[in-house]
Coordinates of C-alpha atoms and ligand atoms in Angstrom, one line a residue:
X1 CA -19.2 14.3 19.1
X2 CA -16.6 15.0 16.4
X3 CA -15.7 11.7 14.8
X4 CA -13.1 10.8 12.3
X5 CA -13.0 7.6 10.2
X6 CA -9.4 7.1 9.2
X7 CA -9.4 4.4 6.6
X8 CA -6.4 2.4 5.7
X9 CA -7.3 0.2 2.7
X10 CA -6.1 -3.4 3.4
X11 CA -4.3 -2.6 6.7
X12 CA -3.5 -5.7 8.8
X13 CA -2.2 -6.2 12.3
X14 CA 0.5 -8.5 10.9
X15 CA 2.3 -5.4 9.6
X16 CA 0.9 -2.7 11.9
X17 CA 2.1 -4.5 15.0
X18 CA 5.6 -4.7 13.6
X19 CA 5.6 -1.1 12.6
X20 CA 4.4 0.0 16.0
X21 CA 7.0 -2.2 17.7
X22 CA 9.8 -0.7 15.6
X23 CA 8.7 2.8 16.4
X24 CA 7.7 3.6 12.8
X25 CA 4.1 4.4 13.9
X26 CA 4.2 6.1 17.3
X27 CA 0.8 7.7 17.0
X28 CA -0.8 4.4 16.1
X29 CA 1.1 3.1 19.2
X30 CA -1.0 5.5 21.2
X31 CA -4.1 3.7 19.9
X32 CA -2.6 0.5 21.2
X33 CA -1.6 1.9 24.6
X34 CA -4.5 4.4 25.2
X35 CA -7.3 3.2 22.9
X36 CA -9.2 0.0 22.0
X37 CA -8.7 -2.3 19.1
X38 CA -10.2 -5.4 17.5
X39 CA -9.7 -7.6 14.5
X40 CA -12.4 -6.8 11.9
X41 CA -14.2 -9.5 9.8
X42 CA -14.5 -8.1 6.3
X43 CA -17.5 -8.6 4.0
X44 CA -18.1 -12.2 2.8
X45 CA -15.8 -11.5 -0.1
X46 CA -12.9 -9.3 1.3
X47 CA -12.8 -7.1 -1.7
X48 CA -12.5 -3.2 -1.6
X49 CA -15.8 -2.3 -3.3
X50 CA -17.9 -4.9 -1.4
X51 CA -16.2 -4.1 1.9
X52 CA -16.1 -0.3 1.9
X53 CA -19.7 -0.2 0.7
X54 CA -20.7 -2.6 3.5
X55 CA -19.0 -0.3 6.0
X56 CA -20.5 2.8 4.6
X57 CA -24.1 1.5 4.5
X58 CA -24.2 -0.7 7.5
X59 CA -26.0 -3.2 5.2
X60 CA -25.0 -6.6 4.0
X61 CA -23.9 -7.0 0.3
X62 CA -27.2 -8.7 -0.6
X63 CA -28.9 -5.4 0.4
X64 CA -26.5 -2.9 -1.2
X65 CA -25.7 -5.0 -4.2
X66 CA -22.0 -4.0 -4.7
X67 CA -20.3 -7.4 -5.3
X68 CA -17.2 -6.6 -7.3
X69 CA -15.6 -3.7 -9.2
X70 CA -17.7 -4.5 -12.2
X71 CA -20.9 -6.4 -13.0
X72 CA -21.5 -8.6 -16.1
X73 CA -24.6 -9.9 -17.7
X74 CA -24.7 -12.3 -20.6
X75 CA -27.4 -13.4 -23.0
X76 CA -27.9 -14.6 -26.5
X77 CA -28.0 -10.9 -27.5
X78 CA -24.5 -10.2 -26.2
X79 CA -22.5 -9.7 -23.1
X80 CA -22.6 -6.6 -21.1
X81 CA -20.0 -5.2 -18.6
X82 CA -20.5 -2.2 -16.3
X83 CA -18.2 -0.6 -13.7
X84 CA -20.1 -0.1 -10.5
X85 CA -20.5 3.4 -9.2
X86 CA -22.6 5.2 -6.5
X87 CA -25.8 4.6 -8.4
X88 CA -25.3 0.8 -8.2
X89 CA -25.4 1.0 -4.4
X90 CA -29.0 0.2 -3.3
X91 CA -28.6 1.2 0.4
X92 CA -28.2 4.6 1.8
X93 CA -24.7 5.6 2.8
X94 CA -23.8 6.9 6.3
X95 CA -22.7 10.2 4.5
X96 CA -26.3 10.7 3.4
X97 CA -27.9 9.5 6.6
X98 CA -25.8 11.7 8.7
X99 CA -26.5 14.7 6.4
X100 CA -30.3 14.0 6.7
X101 CA -29.9 14.2 10.5
X102 CA -28.6 17.7 10.0
X103 CA -24.9 17.0 10.6
X104 CA -21.9 17.9 8.5
X105 CA -19.9 15.3 6.7
X106 CA -16.5 15.3 4.9
X107 CA -15.7 12.2 2.7
X108 CA -12.4 12.0 0.9
X109 CA -11.1 9.3 -1.4
X110 CA -13.8 6.8 -0.3
X111 CA -14.9 4.1 -2.7
X112 CA -18.3 4.5 -4.4
X113 CA -18.9 8.2 -3.9
X114 CA -18.9 9.1 -7.7
X115 CA -21.0 10.4 -9.2
X116 CA -21.4 12.7 -6.2
X117 CA -24.6 12.7 -4.1
X118 CA -25.9 15.6 -2.2
X119 CA -24.6 15.8 1.4
X120 CA -24.2 18.5 4.0
X121 CA -20.5 18.9 3.6
X122 CA -17.8 17.9 1.1
X123 CA -16.9 14.9 -0.9
X124 CA -14.1 14.1 -3.3
X125 CA -14.4 10.6 -4.6
X126 CA -11.8 7.8 -4.5
X127 CA -10.9 5.4 -7.4
X128 CA -11.7 8.1 -9.9
X129 CA -9.5 9.5 -12.7
X130 CA -7.9 12.9 -12.2
X131 CA -9.8 14.5 -15.0
X132 CA -13.2 13.4 -13.4
X133 CA -12.3 14.3 -9.9
X134 CA -13.3 17.9 -10.0
X135 CA -16.8 17.3 -11.5
X136 CA -17.4 14.3 -9.3
X137 CA -16.9 16.3 -6.1
X138 CA -19.5 17.8 -4.0
X139 CA -20.4 20.6 -3.9
X140 CA -19.7 21.1 -7.6
X141 CA -17.5 24.1 -7.0
X142 CA -15.5 22.5 -4.2
X143 CA -12.2 22.6 -6.2
X144 CA -12.8 26.3 -6.8
X145 CA -13.5 26.8 -3.1
X146 CA -10.3 25.0 -2.2
X147 CA -8.1 26.9 -4.7
X148 CA -4.6 27.2 -3.3
X149 CA -4.9 24.5 -0.6
X150 CA -1.9 22.2 -0.3
X151 CA -2.5 19.0 -2.2
X152 CA -5.3 20.2 -4.4
X153 CA -4.0 18.8 -7.6
X154 CA -6.4 16.4 -9.5
X155 CA -3.5 14.8 -11.3
X156 CA -2.0 13.7 -8.0
X157 CA -5.2 12.9 -6.2
X158 CA -6.8 10.9 -9.1
X159 CA -5.8 7.5 -10.2
X160 CA -2.9 7.5 -12.6
X161 CA -3.2 4.6 -15.0
X162 CA 0.4 4.7 -16.1
X163 CA 1.7 4.5 -12.6
X164 CA -0.8 1.9 -11.4
X165 CA -0.1 -0.3 -14.3
X166 CA 3.5 -0.7 -13.2
X167 CA 2.4 -2.8 -10.2
X168 CA 1.0 -5.5 -12.5
X169 CA 2.4 -8.7 -11.2
X170 CA 6.1 -8.0 -10.7
X171 CA 7.3 -4.5 -11.4
X172 CA 10.8 -4.0 -12.8
X173 CA 13.2 -3.3 -9.8
X174 CA 14.3 0.1 -11.1
X175 CA 10.7 1.4 -11.0
X176 CA 9.8 0.5 -7.4
X177 CA 11.4 3.6 -5.7
X178 CA 9.5 6.1 -7.9
X179 CA 6.3 4.2 -7.6
X180 CA 6.6 4.2 -3.8
X181 CA 7.4 7.9 -3.8
X182 CA 4.4 8.6 -5.9
X183 CA 2.1 7.0 -3.3
X184 CA 3.8 9.0 -0.5
X185 CA 3.1 12.2 -2.4
X186 CA -0.5 11.2 -3.3
X187 CA -1.4 10.5 0.4
X188 CA 0.2 13.8 1.4
X189 CA -2.1 15.6 -1.1
X190 CA -5.3 13.8 0.3
X191 CA -4.3 14.6 3.8
X192 CA -3.6 18.2 3.0
X193 CA -7.3 18.6 1.9
X194 CA -8.6 16.8 5.0
X195 CA -6.4 18.9 7.4
X196 CA -7.6 22.1 5.6
X197 CA -11.3 21.2 5.9
X198 CA -11.0 20.1 9.5
X199 CA -9.4 23.4 10.3
X200 CA -11.6 25.8 8.3
X201 CA -15.0 24.0 8.0
X202 CA -14.9 21.2 10.5
X203 CA -17.5 18.4 10.0
X204 CA -19.2 16.3 12.6
X205 CA -18.0 13.2 10.6
X206 CA -14.8 13.3 8.6
X207 CA -13.9 10.2 6.6
X208 CA -10.8 9.5 4.5
X209 CA -9.3 6.5 2.9
X210 CA -5.6 6.0 2.1
X211 CA -5.7 3.3 -0.6
X212 CA -1.9 3.4 -1.0
X213 CA -1.7 0.9 1.9
X214 CA -3.4 -1.7 -0.2
X215 CA -1.3 -1.0 -3.3
X216 CA 1.9 -1.0 -1.5
X217 CA 1.2 -4.3 0.2
X218 CA 0.2 -6.0 -3.0
X219 CA 3.6 -5.2 -4.4
X220 CA 5.9 -5.2 -1.4
X221 CA 4.2 -7.6 1.1
X222 CA 7.2 -9.8 1.3
X223 CA 9.3 -6.9 2.5
X224 CA 6.8 -5.8 5.2
X225 CA 5.6 -9.0 6.9
X226 CA 8.3 -10.1 9.3
X227 CA 7.7 -13.7 8.3
X228 CA 9.1 -12.9 4.8
X229 CA 11.3 -9.8 5.1
X230 CA 14.9 -10.5 4.3
X231 CA 17.2 -10.6 7.3
X232 CA 20.1 -9.2 5.3
X233 CA 18.6 -7.0 2.7
X234 CA 20.5 -6.1 -0.4
X235 CA 21.0 -2.4 -1.0
X236 CA 18.0 -2.3 -3.4
X237 CA 15.8 -4.2 -0.8
X238 CA 17.0 -1.8 1.9
X239 CA 15.8 1.1 -0.2
X240 CA 12.4 -0.5 -0.8
X241 CA 12.0 -1.3 2.9
X242 CA 13.1 2.3 3.8
X243 CA 10.5 3.8 1.5
X244 CA 7.8 1.5 2.7
X245 CA 8.6 2.6 6.3
X246 CA 8.6 6.2 5.1
X247 CA 5.1 5.6 3.7
X248 CA 3.8 4.3 6.9
X249 CA 5.6 6.8 9.0
X250 CA 3.9 9.6 7.0
X251 CA 0.5 7.9 7.5
X252 CA 1.3 7.9 11.2
X253 CA 2.1 11.6 11.2
X254 CA -1.3 12.2 9.6
X255 CA -2.9 10.2 12.3
X256 CA -1.1 12.3 15.0
X257 CA -2.3 15.5 13.3
X258 CA -5.8 14.2 13.1
X259 CA -5.8 13.4 16.8
X260 CA -4.7 17.0 17.4
X261 CA -7.3 18.5 15.1
X262 CA -10.1 16.4 16.7
X263 CA -9.0 17.3 20.2
X264 CA -9.7 15.6 23.5
X265 CA -13.4 15.8 23.0
X266 CA -13.6 13.8 19.8
X267 CA -13.0 10.3 18.6
X268 CA -10.8 8.8 15.9
X269 CA -11.5 5.3 14.5
X270 CA -8.8 3.7 12.3
X271 CA -10.3 1.0 10.1
X272 CA -9.5 -1.2 7.1
X273 CA -11.8 -2.8 4.6
X274 CA -10.0 -6.1 4.8
X275 CA -6.6 -7.4 5.9
X276 CA -3.6 -8.7 3.9
X277 CA -1.5 -11.8 3.7
X278 CA 0.9 -13.5 1.2
X279 CA -0.3 -15.6 -1.7
X280 CA 2.1 -18.4 -2.8
X281 CA 0.3 -20.1 -5.7
X282 CA -2.2 -19.5 -8.4
X283 CA -5.4 -21.4 -8.9
X284 CA -6.5 -21.3 -12.6
X285 CA -10.2 -21.8 -12.0
X286 CA -11.4 -21.7 -15.6
X287 CA -8.7 -24.2 -16.6
X288 CA -10.0 -26.5 -13.9
X289 CA -13.6 -26.0 -15.0
X290 CA -12.6 -26.8 -18.6
X291 CA -10.9 -30.0 -17.4
X292 CA -14.1 -31.1 -15.7
X293 CA -15.9 -30.5 -19.1
X294 CA -18.0 -27.7 -17.7
X295 CA -16.3 -24.8 -19.4
X296 CA -15.7 -24.6 -23.2
X297 CA -13.1 -22.2 -24.4
X298 CA -13.6 -20.4 -27.7
X299 CA -10.8 -22.0 -29.7
X300 CA -7.3 -22.4 -28.4
X301 CA -6.5 -20.2 -25.4
X302 CA -2.9 -19.2 -24.7
X303 CA -1.5 -20.6 -21.5
X304 CA -0.4 -18.0 -18.9
X305 CA 3.3 -17.6 -18.6
X306 CA 3.4 -14.6 -16.3
X307 CA 1.6 -15.5 -13.1
X308 CA -1.3 -13.3 -14.2
X309 CA -4.9 -13.5 -13.0
X310 CA -6.3 -12.0 -16.2
X311 CA -5.4 -10.6 -19.6
X312 CA -5.0 -6.9 -20.2
X313 CA -8.3 -6.5 -21.9
X314 CA -11.3 -7.4 -19.7
X315 CA -13.6 -8.3 -22.6
X316 CA -11.0 -10.8 -23.9
X317 CA -11.4 -12.9 -20.8
X318 CA -15.2 -13.0 -21.0
X319 CA -15.0 -13.5 -24.8
X320 CA -12.5 -16.4 -24.3
X321 CA -15.4 -18.5 -22.9
X322 CA -18.1 -20.1 -25.1
X323 CA -20.9 -19.0 -22.8
X324 CA -23.5 -20.9 -24.8
X325 CA -21.8 -24.2 -24.3
X326 CA -20.5 -23.7 -20.8
X327 CA -22.2 -24.6 -17.6
X328 CA -19.8 -22.9 -15.2
X329 CA -17.3 -20.1 -15.5
X330 CA -15.5 -17.3 -13.7
X331 CA -15.3 -13.8 -15.2
X332 CA -13.0 -11.8 -12.9
X333 CA -10.3 -12.8 -10.4
X334 CA -11.6 -10.3 -7.9
X335 CA -15.0 -12.1 -7.5
X336 CA -13.4 -15.4 -6.6
X337 CA -16.6 -16.9 -7.8
X338 CA -18.2 -19.3 -10.2
X339 CA -21.4 -18.6 -12.2
X340 CA -23.5 -21.5 -13.2
X341 CA -26.1 -21.9 -15.9
X342 CA -28.1 -25.1 -16.2
X343 CA -31.6 -26.2 -16.8
X344 CA -33.6 -25.3 -13.6
X345 CA -34.1 -28.9 -12.6
X346 CA -30.4 -29.7 -12.8
X347 CA -29.2 -26.7 -10.8
X348 CA -29.0 -28.0 -7.2
X349 CA -27.4 -31.3 -8.1
X350 CA -24.9 -29.7 -10.5
X351 CA -23.9 -27.1 -8.0
X352 CA -23.3 -29.7 -5.3
X353 CA -21.1 -31.6 -7.7
X354 CA -19.1 -28.5 -8.5
X355 CA -18.6 -27.8 -4.8
X356 CA -17.6 -31.4 -4.0
X357 CA -15.0 -31.5 -6.7
X358 CA -13.6 -28.1 -5.9
X359 CA -12.8 -29.3 -2.4
X360 CA -11.0 -32.3 -3.8
X361 CA -8.4 -30.2 -5.8
X362 CA -4.9 -30.9 -4.7
X363 CA -1.8 -28.7 -5.0
X364 CA 1.6 -30.0 -6.1
X365 CA 2.2 -30.8 -2.4
X366 CA -1.0 -32.9 -2.2
X367 CA -2.7 -30.3 0.0
X368 CA -6.3 -29.0 -0.3
X369 CA -6.2 -25.8 -2.4
X370 CA -9.8 -24.7 -2.1
X371 CA -10.6 -24.6 1.6
X372 CA -14.2 -23.3 1.4
X373 CA -16.9 -23.1 -1.2
X374 CA -20.0 -21.1 -0.3
X375 CA -23.3 -20.9 -2.1
X376 CA -24.7 -17.6 -3.0
X377 CA -27.6 -17.9 -0.5
X378 CA -25.3 -19.1 2.3
X379 CA -23.3 -15.8 2.4
X380 CA -25.5 -13.3 0.6
X381 CA -29.1 -12.5 1.3
X382 CA -31.3 -9.7 0.3
X383 CA -33.0 -8.2 -2.8
X384 CA -29.7 -7.9 -4.7
X385 CA -28.6 -11.5 -4.4
X386 CA -28.7 -12.1 -8.1
X387 CA -25.6 -9.8 -8.5
X388 CA -23.5 -12.4 -6.6
X389 CA -21.9 -15.5 -8.1
X390 CA -23.5 -18.9 -7.6
X391 CA -20.4 -20.1 -5.7
X392 CA -17.6 -18.2 -3.9
X393 CA -14.4 -19.9 -3.2
X394 CA -11.8 -19.3 -0.5
X395 CA -8.2 -20.6 -1.3
X396 CA -5.8 -21.9 1.3
X397 CA -3.5 -18.9 0.7
X398 CA -6.4 -16.4 0.3
X399 CA -5.3 -15.6 -3.2
X400 CA -7.4 -14.4 -6.1
X401 CA -8.1 -17.0 -8.7
X402 CA -6.8 -16.6 -12.3
X403 CA -9.4 -16.8 -15.0
X404 CA -6.7 -17.6 -17.7
X405 CA -5.8 -20.8 -19.2
X406 CA -2.6 -22.5 -17.9
X407 CA -0.5 -25.6 -18.3
X408 CA -1.6 -26.7 -14.8
X409 CA -4.6 -26.0 -12.5
X410 CA -2.4 -25.0 -9.6
X411 CA 1.0 -23.4 -10.0
X412 CA 3.4 -22.0 -7.4
X413 CA 4.3 -18.3 -7.6
X414 CA 8.0 -17.4 -8.0
X415 CA 7.8 -15.1 -5.0
X416 CA 5.1 -14.4 -2.4
X417 CA 2.6 -11.7 -3.6
X418 CA 0.3 -9.6 -1.4
X419 CA -3.4 -10.7 -1.3
X420 CA -6.4 -9.8 0.8
X421 CA -7.1 -11.5 4.1
X422 CA -10.7 -11.6 5.6
X423 CA -9.5 -10.0 8.9
X424 CA -8.8 -6.3 8.8
X425 CA -8.4 -3.8 11.7
X426 CA -10.5 -1.5 13.8
X427 CA -9.0 0.8 16.4
X428 CA -10.6 3.6 18.4
X429 CA -9.3 6.4 20.7
X430 CA -11.2 9.1 22.4
X431 CA -13.9 10.0 24.8
X432 CA -15.4 7.0 26.6
X433 CA -13.5 4.4 24.6
X434 CA -11.6 1.8 26.5
X435 CA -7.9 2.3 27.0
X436 CA -5.2 -0.2 26.2
X437 CA -7.7 -2.9 25.4
X438 CA -7.9 -5.5 22.8
X439 CA -11.3 -7.0 22.2
X440 CA -12.6 -10.0 20.1
X441 CA -13.4 -10.1 16.4
X442 CA -15.9 -7.5 15.3
X443 CA -17.7 -7.4 11.9
X444 CA -17.3 -4.6 9.3
X445 CA -21.1 -4.2 9.6
X446 CA -20.6 -3.0 13.2
X447 CA -18.6 0.1 12.1
X448 CA -21.5 2.2 10.9
X449 CA -23.5 1.7 14.2
X450 CA -20.2 2.6 16.1
X451 CA -19.8 5.8 14.1
X452 CA -23.4 6.9 14.3
X453 CA -23.5 6.3 18.0
X454 CA -20.3 8.3 18.3
X455 CA -22.1 11.2 16.5
X456 CA -25.0 10.9 19.0
X457 CA -27.3 9.7 16.2
X458 CA -29.9 6.9 16.2
X459 CA -28.8 3.7 14.5
X460 CA -31.2 2.8 11.6
X461 CA -33.3 -0.3 12.5
X462 CA -32.5 -2.0 9.2
X463 CA -28.7 -2.0 9.8
X464 CA -27.3 -5.5 9.8
X465 CA -24.6 -5.1 12.4
X466 CA -24.6 -4.0 16.0
X467 CA -23.1 -1.2 18.1
X468 CA -20.0 -2.9 19.6
X469 CA -20.5 -1.7 23.2
X470 CA -17.3 -3.5 24.2
X471 CA -15.4 -0.6 22.6
X472 CA -16.5 1.6 25.5
X473 CA -16.0 1.8 29.2
X474 CA -19.1 0.3 30.8
X475 CA -19.7 3.4 32.9
X476 CA -19.5 5.7 29.9
X477 CA -21.8 3.5 27.8
X478 CA -24.5 3.5 30.6
X479 CA -24.6 7.3 30.3
X480 CA -24.7 7.2 26.5
X481 CA -26.4 4.0 25.4
X482 CA -27.0 3.3 21.6
X483 CA -30.4 4.3 20.3
X484 CA -32.1 2.5 17.5
X485 CA -34.2 4.5 15.1
X486 CA -37.6 3.5 14.0
X487 CA -37.6 1.6 10.6
X488 CA -36.9 3.9 7.7
X489 CA -39.5 4.3 4.9
X490 CA -39.1 2.8 1.5
X491 CA -38.3 6.2 0.2
X492 CA -34.6 5.7 0.8
X493 CA -34.5 2.2 -0.5
X494 CA -35.9 3.4 -3.8
X495 CA -33.1 5.9 -4.2
X496 CA -31.5 4.0 -7.1
X497 CA -31.3 4.2 -10.8
X498 CA -32.4 0.6 -11.3
X499 CA -36.0 1.6 -10.8
X500 CA -35.7 4.9 -12.4
X501 CA -36.4 7.0 -9.3
X502 CA -32.9 7.9 -8.5
X503 CA -32.5 11.1 -6.7
X504 CA -30.8 13.6 -9.0
X505 CA -27.1 13.2 -8.6
X506 CA -25.0 16.3 -9.0
X507 CA -22.8 14.8 -11.6
X508 CA -25.5 12.7 -13.2
X509 CA -25.2 14.6 -16.5
X510 CA -21.5 13.8 -16.7
X511 CA -21.5 10.1 -16.3
X512 CA -18.3 8.2 -17.0
X513 CA -18.0 7.9 -20.7
X514 CA -16.7 4.8 -22.4
X515 CA -13.1 6.0 -22.5
X516 CA -13.1 6.6 -18.7
X517 CA -14.7 3.3 -18.1
X518 CA -11.9 1.7 -20.2
X519 CA -9.3 3.6 -18.1
X520 CA -10.8 2.4 -14.9
X521 CA -11.0 -1.1 -16.2
X522 CA -7.3 -1.0 -17.2
X523 CA -6.4 0.2 -13.7
X524 CA -8.4 -2.5 -12.0
X525 CA -6.8 -5.1 -14.3
X526 CA -3.4 -3.7 -13.5
X527 CA -4.0 -4.3 -9.8
X528 CA -5.1 -7.8 -10.5
X529 CA -8.7 -7.1 -9.5
X530 CA -10.4 -8.0 -12.7
X531 CA -10.0 -10.4 -15.5
Ligands
LIG1 ZN1 -9.4 -2.8 -0.1

């Protein structure tokens, strides 16, 4: 059955409920009234690359190996940083699985689809610079095929470093309106391509992600969450709120058109990779590790004055740490994790000590700042476990840690700033799905089984989630029960570049060069994701 995965990066019911109630999102309101919805538990670390990859593969992060935007290795020979891409994912994506079953797939603006891999259908990757978009798409002549289609402009579709950098921490007030308008135009371009392909070459599965939701919420969360929004906005605040509503109203119009394009015999699932909330303080994790005597800075490190999570140059943050003399350190804010290096016999005792002391950290108000500390093996399992930090922390405000030095371990923010929450959203509307129902928390691992079942396909036996039958009317489900496939051979698992047997990727000869990697690094930094 025709199925659409309508991705809203970072969408949360805290804001969607309000927008539906105010009439800004009437089509989403139809999902509330005539469809089924659930809160959705994100991946162990509610971070875009880890979460979208978990959703796309149906496998836990320990199996797919995408922990963070980037991965770092360090040794006496030197440090090594690498931006993750499709070849770092060790599990098969749904796009590929569905293609192998002979169905057509369209994937637009989804994380981790560059370099492109062969599918039966079309893909244009997300989180990719405009000048790489054309050659990272599939098939390779897709842009030529789509010539003249509304929205087909790589400059608009790709990530624009200059524009994204403006959202770094607090953006100057005079820049907000244009920045919001840029995201409205960018989403319109992506939807133009989806609508064209759904009309002219409809796929069995169409997936699209609107990542502007995440960016807009990082910046403007305090104007969207009714708990923080000003009751009497200034003219400038009123303009910002108006543009934010225009952004969401446009998303909603896309949703309405998608429902029309799919028709009464299809299904549309609206999903986010994680939720959102407000962060009120900054925990300077490396500053704290230094105070414990476990981290040694290389020389005097400047104290952060700008409520930043990282410096502008990623390598500077890693190089600020004397790795040879440090026992524990954090590389990126986005990982919210600590790496440990000790003599093997010391490891368990030392790690327990770090955990114990983390939980004792008090904020200026005397409250507990780190609410959870989880060991690597507690939350990640599988062959890729080494890619994950030894400890992952969760803060009381769900903020990302800062890896910079600071005058204090915990400092309040001057204004609430949007951050990721572990609970995202999943809504469904269409054939057999329950109407007007809200069901209990589901897991992001359950989305791939839900989608494959909707397509009438068997669910791979190795998937780590389950088909959430509670999304369907019992009578319908009895007539169309989920089917589990026999275990898949190792052939798929070996489809990676780590062991040298990677299936030839269509863009493999045009890998990201150092300059592009630097641009992507800059962008991720500007969003506060890394260093
Ligand atoms: Zn995200």
